[in-house]
Every structure is written in C-alpha cells, then in structure tokens.
Short mmCIF file of C-alpha atoms in Angstrom, two decimals:
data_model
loop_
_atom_site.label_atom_id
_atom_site.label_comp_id
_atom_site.label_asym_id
_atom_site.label_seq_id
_atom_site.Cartn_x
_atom_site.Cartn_y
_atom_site.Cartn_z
CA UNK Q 1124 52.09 47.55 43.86
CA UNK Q 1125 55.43 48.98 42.56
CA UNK Q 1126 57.32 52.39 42.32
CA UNK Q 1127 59.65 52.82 39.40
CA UNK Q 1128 62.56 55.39 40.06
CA UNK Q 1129 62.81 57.99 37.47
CA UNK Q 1130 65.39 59.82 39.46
CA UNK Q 1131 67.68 58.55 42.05
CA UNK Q 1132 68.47 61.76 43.57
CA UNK Q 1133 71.39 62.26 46.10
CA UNK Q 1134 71.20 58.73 48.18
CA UNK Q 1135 68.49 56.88 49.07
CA UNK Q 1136 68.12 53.56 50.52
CA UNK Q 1137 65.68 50.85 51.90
CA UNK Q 1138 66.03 50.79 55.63
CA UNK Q 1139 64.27 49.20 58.40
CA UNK Q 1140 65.66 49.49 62.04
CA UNK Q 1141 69.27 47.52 61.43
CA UNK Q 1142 70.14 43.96 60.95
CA UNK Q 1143 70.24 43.30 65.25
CA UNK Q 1144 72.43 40.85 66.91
CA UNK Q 1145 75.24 40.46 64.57
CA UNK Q 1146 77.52 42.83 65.58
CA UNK Q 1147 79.52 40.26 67.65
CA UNK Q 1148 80.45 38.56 64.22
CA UNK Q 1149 81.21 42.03 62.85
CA UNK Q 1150 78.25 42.61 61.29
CA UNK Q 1151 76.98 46.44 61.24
CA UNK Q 1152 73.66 47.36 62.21
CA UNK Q 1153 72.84 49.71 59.76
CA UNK Q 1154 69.21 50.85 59.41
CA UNK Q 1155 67.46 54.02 59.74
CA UNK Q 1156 69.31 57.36 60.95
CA UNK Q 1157 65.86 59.04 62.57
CA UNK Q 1158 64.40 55.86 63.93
CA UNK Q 1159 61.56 57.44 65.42
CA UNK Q 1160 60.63 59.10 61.67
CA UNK Q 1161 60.66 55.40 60.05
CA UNK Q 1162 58.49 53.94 62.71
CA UNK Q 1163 55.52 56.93 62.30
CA UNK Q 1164 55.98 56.84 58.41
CA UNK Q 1165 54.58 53.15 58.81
CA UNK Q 1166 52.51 53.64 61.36
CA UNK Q 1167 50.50 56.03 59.17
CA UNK Q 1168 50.54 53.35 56.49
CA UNK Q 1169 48.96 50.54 58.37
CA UNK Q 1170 52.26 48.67 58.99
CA UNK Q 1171 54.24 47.15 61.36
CA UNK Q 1172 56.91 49.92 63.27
CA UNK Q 1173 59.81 48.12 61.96
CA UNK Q 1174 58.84 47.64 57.98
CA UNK Q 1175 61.07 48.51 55.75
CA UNK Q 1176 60.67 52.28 54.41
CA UNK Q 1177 62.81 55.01 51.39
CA UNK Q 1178 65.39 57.13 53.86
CA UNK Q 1179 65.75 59.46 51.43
CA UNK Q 1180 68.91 62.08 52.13
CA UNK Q 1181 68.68 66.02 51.09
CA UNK Q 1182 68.06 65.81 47.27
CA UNK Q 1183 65.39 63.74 47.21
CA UNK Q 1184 64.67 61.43 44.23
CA UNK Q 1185 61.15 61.27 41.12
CA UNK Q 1186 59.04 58.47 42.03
CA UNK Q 1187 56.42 57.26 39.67
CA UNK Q 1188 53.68 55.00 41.15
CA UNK Q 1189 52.37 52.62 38.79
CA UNK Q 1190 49.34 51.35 40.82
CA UNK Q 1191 47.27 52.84 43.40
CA UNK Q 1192 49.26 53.33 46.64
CA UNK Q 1193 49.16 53.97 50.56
CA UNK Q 1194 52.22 56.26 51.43
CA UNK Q 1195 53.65 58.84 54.42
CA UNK Q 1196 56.57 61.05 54.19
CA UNK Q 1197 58.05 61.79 57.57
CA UNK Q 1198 60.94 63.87 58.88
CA UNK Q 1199 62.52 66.39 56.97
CA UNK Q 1200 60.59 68.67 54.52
CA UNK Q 1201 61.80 68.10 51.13
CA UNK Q 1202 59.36 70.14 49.85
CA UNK Q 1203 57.41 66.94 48.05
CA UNK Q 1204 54.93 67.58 45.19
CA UNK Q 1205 52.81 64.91 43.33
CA UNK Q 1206 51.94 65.82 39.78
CA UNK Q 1207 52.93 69.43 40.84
CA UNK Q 1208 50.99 70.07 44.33
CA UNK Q 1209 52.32 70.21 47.28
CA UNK Q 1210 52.06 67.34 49.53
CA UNK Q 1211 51.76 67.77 53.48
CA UNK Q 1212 53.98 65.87 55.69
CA UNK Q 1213 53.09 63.58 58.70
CA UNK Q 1214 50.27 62.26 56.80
CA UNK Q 1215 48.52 59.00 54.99
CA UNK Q 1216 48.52 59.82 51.46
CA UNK Q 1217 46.67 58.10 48.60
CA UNK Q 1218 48.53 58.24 45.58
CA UNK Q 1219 46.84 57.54 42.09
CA UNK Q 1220 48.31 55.37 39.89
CA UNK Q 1221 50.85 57.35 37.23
CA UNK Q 1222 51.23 60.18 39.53
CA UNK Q 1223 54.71 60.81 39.86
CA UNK Q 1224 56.21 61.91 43.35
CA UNK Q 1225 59.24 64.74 43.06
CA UNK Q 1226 61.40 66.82 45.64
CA UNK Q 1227 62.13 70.20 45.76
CA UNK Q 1228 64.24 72.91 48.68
CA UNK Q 1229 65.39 71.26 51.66
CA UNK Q 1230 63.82 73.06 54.07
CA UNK Q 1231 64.07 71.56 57.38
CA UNK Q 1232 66.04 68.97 58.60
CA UNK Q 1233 68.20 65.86 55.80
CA UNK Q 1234 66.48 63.01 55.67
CA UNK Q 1235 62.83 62.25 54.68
CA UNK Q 1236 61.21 58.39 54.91
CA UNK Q 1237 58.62 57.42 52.89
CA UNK Q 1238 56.59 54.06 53.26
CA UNK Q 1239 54.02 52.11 51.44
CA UNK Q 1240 51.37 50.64 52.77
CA UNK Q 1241 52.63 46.41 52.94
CA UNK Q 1242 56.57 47.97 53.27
CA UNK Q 1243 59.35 47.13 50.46
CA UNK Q 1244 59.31 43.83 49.21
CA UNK Q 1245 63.10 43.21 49.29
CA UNK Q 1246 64.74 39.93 50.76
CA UNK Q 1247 65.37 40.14 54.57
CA UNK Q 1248 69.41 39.30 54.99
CA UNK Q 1249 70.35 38.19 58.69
CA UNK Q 1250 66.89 39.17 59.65
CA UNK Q 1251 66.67 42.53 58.23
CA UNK Q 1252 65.67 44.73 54.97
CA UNK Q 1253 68.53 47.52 55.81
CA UNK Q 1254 70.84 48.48 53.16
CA UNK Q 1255 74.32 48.20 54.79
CA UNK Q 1256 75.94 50.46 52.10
CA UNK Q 1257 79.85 50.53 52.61
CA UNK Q 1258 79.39 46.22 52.65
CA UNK Q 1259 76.68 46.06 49.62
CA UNK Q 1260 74.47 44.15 52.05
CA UNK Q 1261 70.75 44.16 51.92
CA UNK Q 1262 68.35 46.02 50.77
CA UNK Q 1263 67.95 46.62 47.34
CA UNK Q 1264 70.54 44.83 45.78
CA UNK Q 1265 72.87 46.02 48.21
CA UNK Q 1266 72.85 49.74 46.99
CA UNK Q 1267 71.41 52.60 46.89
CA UNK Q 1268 68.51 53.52 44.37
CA UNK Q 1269 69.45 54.07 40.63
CA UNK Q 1270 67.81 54.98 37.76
CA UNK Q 1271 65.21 52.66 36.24
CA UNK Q 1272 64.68 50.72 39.46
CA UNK Q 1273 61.54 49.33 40.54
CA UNK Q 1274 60.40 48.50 43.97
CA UNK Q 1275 57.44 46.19 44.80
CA UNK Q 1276 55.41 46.52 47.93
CA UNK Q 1277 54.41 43.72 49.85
CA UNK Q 1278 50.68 42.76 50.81
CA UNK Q 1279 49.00 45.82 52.50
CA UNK Q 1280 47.10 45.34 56.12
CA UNK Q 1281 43.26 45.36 55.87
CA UNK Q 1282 43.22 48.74 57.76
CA UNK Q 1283 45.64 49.84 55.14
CA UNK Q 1284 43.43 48.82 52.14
CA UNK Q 1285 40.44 50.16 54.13
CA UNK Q 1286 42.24 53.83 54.26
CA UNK Q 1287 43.37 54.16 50.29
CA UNK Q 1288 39.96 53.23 48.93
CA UNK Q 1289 38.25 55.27 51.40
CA UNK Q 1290 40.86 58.68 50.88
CA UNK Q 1291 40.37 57.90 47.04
CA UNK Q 1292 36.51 57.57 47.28
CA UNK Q 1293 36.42 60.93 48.38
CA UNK Q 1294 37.81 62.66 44.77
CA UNK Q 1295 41.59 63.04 43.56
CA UNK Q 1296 43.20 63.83 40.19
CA UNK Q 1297 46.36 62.66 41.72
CA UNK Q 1298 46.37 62.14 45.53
CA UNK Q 1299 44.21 62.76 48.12
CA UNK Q 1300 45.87 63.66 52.25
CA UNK Q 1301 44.15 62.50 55.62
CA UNK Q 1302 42.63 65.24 57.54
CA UNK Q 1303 44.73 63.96 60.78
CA UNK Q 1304 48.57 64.61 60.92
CA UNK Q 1305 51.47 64.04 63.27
CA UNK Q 1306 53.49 66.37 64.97
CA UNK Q 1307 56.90 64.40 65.85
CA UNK Q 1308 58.50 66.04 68.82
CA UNK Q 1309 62.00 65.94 67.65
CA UNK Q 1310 61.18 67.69 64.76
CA UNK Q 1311 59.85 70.69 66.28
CA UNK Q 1312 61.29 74.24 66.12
CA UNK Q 1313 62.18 74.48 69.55
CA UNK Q 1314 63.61 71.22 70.37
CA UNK Q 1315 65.87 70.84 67.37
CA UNK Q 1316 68.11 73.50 67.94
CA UNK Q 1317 68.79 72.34 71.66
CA UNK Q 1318 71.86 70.89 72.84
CA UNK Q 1319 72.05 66.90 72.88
CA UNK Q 1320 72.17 64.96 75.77
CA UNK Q 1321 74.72 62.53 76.77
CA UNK Q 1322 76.24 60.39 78.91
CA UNK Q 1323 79.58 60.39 80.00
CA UNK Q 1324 81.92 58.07 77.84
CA UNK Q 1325 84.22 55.53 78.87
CA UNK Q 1326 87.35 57.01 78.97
CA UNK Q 1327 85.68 60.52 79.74
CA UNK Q 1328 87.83 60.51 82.59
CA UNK Q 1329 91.63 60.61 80.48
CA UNK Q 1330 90.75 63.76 79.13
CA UNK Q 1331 91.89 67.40 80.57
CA UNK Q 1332 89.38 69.07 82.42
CA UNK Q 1333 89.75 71.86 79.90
CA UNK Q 1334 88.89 69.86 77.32
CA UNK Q 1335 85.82 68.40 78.94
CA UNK Q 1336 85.00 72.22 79.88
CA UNK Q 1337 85.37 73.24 75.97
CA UNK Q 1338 83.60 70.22 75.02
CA UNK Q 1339 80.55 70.97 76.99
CA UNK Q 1340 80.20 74.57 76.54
CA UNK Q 1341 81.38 75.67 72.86
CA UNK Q 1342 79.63 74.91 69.40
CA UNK Q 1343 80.93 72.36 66.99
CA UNK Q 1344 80.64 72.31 63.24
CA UNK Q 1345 79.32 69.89 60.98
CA UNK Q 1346 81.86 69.08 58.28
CA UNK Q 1347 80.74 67.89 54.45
CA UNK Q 1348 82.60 64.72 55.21
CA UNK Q 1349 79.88 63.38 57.70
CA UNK Q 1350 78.23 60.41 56.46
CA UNK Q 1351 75.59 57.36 57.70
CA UNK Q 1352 79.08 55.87 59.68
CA UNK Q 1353 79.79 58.53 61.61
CA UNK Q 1354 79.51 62.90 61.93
CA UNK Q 1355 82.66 64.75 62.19
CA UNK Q 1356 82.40 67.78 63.76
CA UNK Q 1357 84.98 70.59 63.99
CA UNK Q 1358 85.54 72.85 67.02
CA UNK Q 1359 87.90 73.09 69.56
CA UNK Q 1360 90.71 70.64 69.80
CA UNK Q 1361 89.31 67.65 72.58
CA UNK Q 1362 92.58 66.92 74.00
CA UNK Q 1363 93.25 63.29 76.72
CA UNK Q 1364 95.75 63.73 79.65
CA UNK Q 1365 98.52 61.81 78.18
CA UNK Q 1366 98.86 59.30 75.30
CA UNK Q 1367 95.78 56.44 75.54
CA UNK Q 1368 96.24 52.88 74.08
CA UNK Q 1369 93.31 51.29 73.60
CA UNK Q 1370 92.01 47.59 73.10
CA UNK Q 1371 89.44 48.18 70.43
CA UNK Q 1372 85.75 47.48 72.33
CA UNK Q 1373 82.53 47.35 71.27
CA UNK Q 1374 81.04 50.92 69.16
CA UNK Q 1375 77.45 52.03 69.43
CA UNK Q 1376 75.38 54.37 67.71
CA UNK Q 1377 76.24 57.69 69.59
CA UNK Q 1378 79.16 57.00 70.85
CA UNK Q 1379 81.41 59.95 70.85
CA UNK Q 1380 84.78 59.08 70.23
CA UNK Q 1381 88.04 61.55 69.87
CA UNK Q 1382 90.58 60.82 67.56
CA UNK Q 1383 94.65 62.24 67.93
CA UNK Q 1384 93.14 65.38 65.54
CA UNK Q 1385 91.05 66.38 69.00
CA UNK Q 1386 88.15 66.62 66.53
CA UNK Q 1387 85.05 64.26 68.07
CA UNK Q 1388 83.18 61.64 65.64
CA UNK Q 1389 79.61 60.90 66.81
CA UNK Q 1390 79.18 57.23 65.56
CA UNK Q 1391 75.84 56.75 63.29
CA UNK Q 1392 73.61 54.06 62.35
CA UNK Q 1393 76.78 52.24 59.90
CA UNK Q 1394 78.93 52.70 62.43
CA UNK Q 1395 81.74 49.66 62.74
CA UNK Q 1396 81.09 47.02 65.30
CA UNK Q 1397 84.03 47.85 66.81
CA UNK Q 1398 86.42 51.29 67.80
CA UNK Q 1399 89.75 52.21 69.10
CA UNK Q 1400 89.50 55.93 69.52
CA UNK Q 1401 88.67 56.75 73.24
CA UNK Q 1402 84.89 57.80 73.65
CA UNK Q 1403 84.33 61.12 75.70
CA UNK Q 1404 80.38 61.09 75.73
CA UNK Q 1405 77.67 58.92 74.62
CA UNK Q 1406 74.36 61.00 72.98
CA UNK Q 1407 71.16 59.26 74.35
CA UNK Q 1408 69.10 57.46 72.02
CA UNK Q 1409 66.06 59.88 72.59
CA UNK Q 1410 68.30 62.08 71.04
CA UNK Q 1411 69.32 59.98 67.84
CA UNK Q 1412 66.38 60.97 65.85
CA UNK Q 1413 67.16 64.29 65.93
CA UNK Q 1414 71.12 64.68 65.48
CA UNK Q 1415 70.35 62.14 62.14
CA UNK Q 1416 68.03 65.40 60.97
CA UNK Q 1417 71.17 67.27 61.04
CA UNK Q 1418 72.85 68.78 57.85
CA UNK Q 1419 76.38 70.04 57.36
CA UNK Q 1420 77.08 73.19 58.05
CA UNK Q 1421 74.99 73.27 61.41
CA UNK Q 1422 76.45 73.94 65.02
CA UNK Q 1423 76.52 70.91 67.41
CA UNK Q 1424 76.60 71.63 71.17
CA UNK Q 1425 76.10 69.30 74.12
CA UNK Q 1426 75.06 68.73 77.47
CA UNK Q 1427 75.81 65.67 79.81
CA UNK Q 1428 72.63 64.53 82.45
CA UNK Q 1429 72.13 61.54 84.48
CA UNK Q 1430 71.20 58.20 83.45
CA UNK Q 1431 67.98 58.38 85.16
CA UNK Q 1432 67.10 61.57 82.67
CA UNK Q 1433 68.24 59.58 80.03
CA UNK Q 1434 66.04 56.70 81.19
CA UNK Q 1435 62.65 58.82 81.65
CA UNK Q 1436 63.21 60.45 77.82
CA UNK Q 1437 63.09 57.33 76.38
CA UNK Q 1438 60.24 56.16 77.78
CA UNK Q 1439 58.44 59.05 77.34
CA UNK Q 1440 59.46 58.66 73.17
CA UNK Q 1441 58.27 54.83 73.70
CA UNK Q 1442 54.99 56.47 75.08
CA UNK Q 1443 54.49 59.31 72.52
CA UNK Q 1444 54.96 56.56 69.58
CA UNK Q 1445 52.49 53.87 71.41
CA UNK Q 1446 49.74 56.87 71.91
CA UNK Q 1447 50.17 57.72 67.87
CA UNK Q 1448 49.59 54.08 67.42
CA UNK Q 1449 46.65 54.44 69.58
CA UNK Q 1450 45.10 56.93 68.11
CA UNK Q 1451 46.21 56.81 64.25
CA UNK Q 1452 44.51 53.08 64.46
CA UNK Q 1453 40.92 54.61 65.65
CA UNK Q 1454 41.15 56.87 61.78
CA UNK Q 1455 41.84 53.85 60.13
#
C-alpha cells in the first residue's frame, strides 16, 4: 500500500517513539511529541504501540491513497475530510483507493498522527523509524515530507486486514468509520487547560524563593519560536541566587531549564543529549502528551507534586492504554 503526498503542509514527519539508548553517544531521541496519541493511532490500526506513524503539525498536509487502506487520526482536530466529508477522530478508518485525505481549521490542540495499518515502511536507523530533523537522521530520507513523496506501508496484521475488508463490505464511496471511538484523556476539555505537573529540578534549590513563588503561581506564554527541541515560554523573569556554573549533564524530555534571559525552556522530544542551563522543574511524563498538544500563543502554568503522584499517573496512563488495547482487539 502507498500514500503519495500532494501537499506537504506545514511539517510533518515519520515518527515512532525515539531512537532509545543512544543518547550517551550523543545521539537524540527524537520521536513523537504526544506519545500517548501515536501509540492509540496504531492501536486502532492493528499495529504494534511503537510503529512508526505521520505527526503531522498545525497545517496539515493532502494525502492521496493509491490502494485500499487501514488508517486513524489521533490528537489534535485538524478538521480532516476525505473526498470532502468530514472524518471523525479516534477512529479505524477504511479509506478507498484514490480518495484523497485533506486538512482544514485547527481546532483543538497542534499535532495530529495518522497510521496505516502495517506502519511506514522506512529503514529503521539505530533501531528506530524517527525522523531526527535538525541531524537529517531517519525517517524519510531524513526530512520532513515534500511534495511528490510516496510512502509505502508495510505488511498489515491479520486483525488489520480482517477490519478494512469488513468496514468496506459494509458500503463507501470513499471511506467508511468504525462505530467504536476513543476518548484520550489528555485530550479532554477539562484536563488540557490544567496546570502541568512537575518535579522539582536539580538545581531548583539556587533559585530565589521569589522566583520559585512566580514560577509556580503566574502564567507563561508560548512564543512562535517553540519548536520539536524545546518550548520557550515568556513570563516573569526566573531569576538563581547568584551566578551558577554548570558541568553540562544529561537533558531529558521535560526538563525545565532557565537560561541568563530568566525565560524557562521546557526540553521536547529533539531535545540535545546534553544541557548547561540549570533546570528548575521537571514536567512528568503523564503530562508530555499534553504540553506537545500545545500551540503558541497559549498560557503555560505549573504545579510541583510528589514523586509518588507522579508515579501513580503514569501507571494509571500505562493502564488506560493496556484497557484500549483490551478492548479495541475484541472489535477487531
């Protein structure tokens, strides 16, 4: 199977979850900003969680499927249309062949992933499909998606197959949508616009208590110049104690670090493999998801609970994303 690309639109990119275990060599991660997003997207197409999927960033791009296909779109609402009509998020989709897939308003949210049924059939570099961008590593060819690029599929699952003949069987001029749908937690109304959690940084501790006060309980802004390495927000200057000279250690993805401008960077999926700026918080990775739904322009506020909190929300997203498993398998 194989999608040609009529349209690039604004970025998008292959990504799986990140080329792991090469960061001590100085290899970045990379991978998908809303992890949770790219592992449902495949569930609902019969793959494997960590297949590679489309992140696809505010303007999305025209697809044109030139066989028969098994897709999702997950996270933020693009407003999608095939042929014209609308298509429903959180969902297995059939797609005809010579339908052609377009985006419309951004109306929730930045990035949308889509995946087909067998994943992207792109050559796995140190272990992973992810498209490190800034290094032209992985992916396809390194890059993101131009014009008159086509991407193969690999070999559906059985369940996969058994789902696209049976949604097609049932009548479509150009797709036809599952019944069931998802509901991703991160992505609802009243969760999104929450403040994120954290952890207290490393060097949390060399900054005024005023700033730790301000940095807790006003609003920061999103700038334009946020990107997959790192957001930049804007807000009240985060100011340390007294000078700090670091030894650059190990960065993470969340990691808030302050640079001399007081304004803090929250480290993303490209982030380097390693950072010199002191770090005043660290956002939990039950959190992640959601800050990479985030578009410029949008207030940022946080809040700082234990580890143990920390702990129990990620094992109740584990949980959540096993019991979809569950029970998308028994539709299949």
């Amino acid at each position: 199977m194989s999608i040609k690309v009529i349209k690039p639109g604004l970025l998008s990119s292959v990504q799986d979850l990140g080329r792991i275990g090469f960061q001590k060599y100085g290899i970045n991660v990379a991978g998908a900003m809303d992890v949770v997003s790219l592992r449902l997207a495949n569930i609902l197409t019969g793959n494997q969680e960590g297949e590679a999927g489309l992140e696809i960033t505010m303007t999305g791009p025209t697809l044109e499927f030139m066989s028969d296909t098994l897709i999702a779109l997950t996270g933020a609402d693009l407003s999608p249309v095939i042929d014209g009509m609308p298509v429903r998020m959180h969902r297995a989709v059939a797609v005809k062949a010579g339908s052609i897939l377009k985006f419309g308003t951004c109306l929730k949210g930045c990035r949308t992933y889509l995946a087909v049924a067998g994943g992207f059939d792109v050559p796995a570099v140190m272990a992973s499909k992810s498209t490190y961008l800034r290094g032209a590593l992985g992916g396809f060819q390194g890059r993101a998606l131009q014009k008159g690029d086509v991407l193969y599929s690999g070999t559906p699952s059985e369940r996969a197959k058994h789902c696209l003949l049976a949604l097609l069987a049932r009548g479509a001029r150009s797709f036809r949508i599952a019944d069931w749908f998802l509901s991703p937690p991160h992505l609802l109304e009243p969760e999104f616009h929450k403040p994120l959690r954290v952890l207290p940084g490393l060097q949390q501790h060399a900054y005024k208590k005023a700033a730790i006060k301000a940095f807790f309980t006003e609003s920061f802004n999103l700038t334009t110049s946020s990107d997959r390495l790192g957001f930049r927000l804007q807000g009240p200057a985060i100011a340390l104690t007294a000078p700090l000279e670091m030894i650059s250690e190990i960065a993470t993805f969340g990691s808030v670090q302050v640079p001399p401008d007081g304004n803090p960077i929250v480290l993303m999926a490209d982030h380097q493999s390693v950072a010199g700026y002191p770090k005043i918080a660290q956002v939990i990775s039950a959190d992640l998801p959601r800050l990479a739904q985030y578009r410029p322009g949008m207030q940022v506020r946080f809040s700082q609970i234990e580890i143990a909190a920390a702990e129990e929300l990620y094992f109740a997203r584990e949980r959540y994303i096993e019991n979809t498993k569950i029970a998308v398998t028994s539709k299949f």
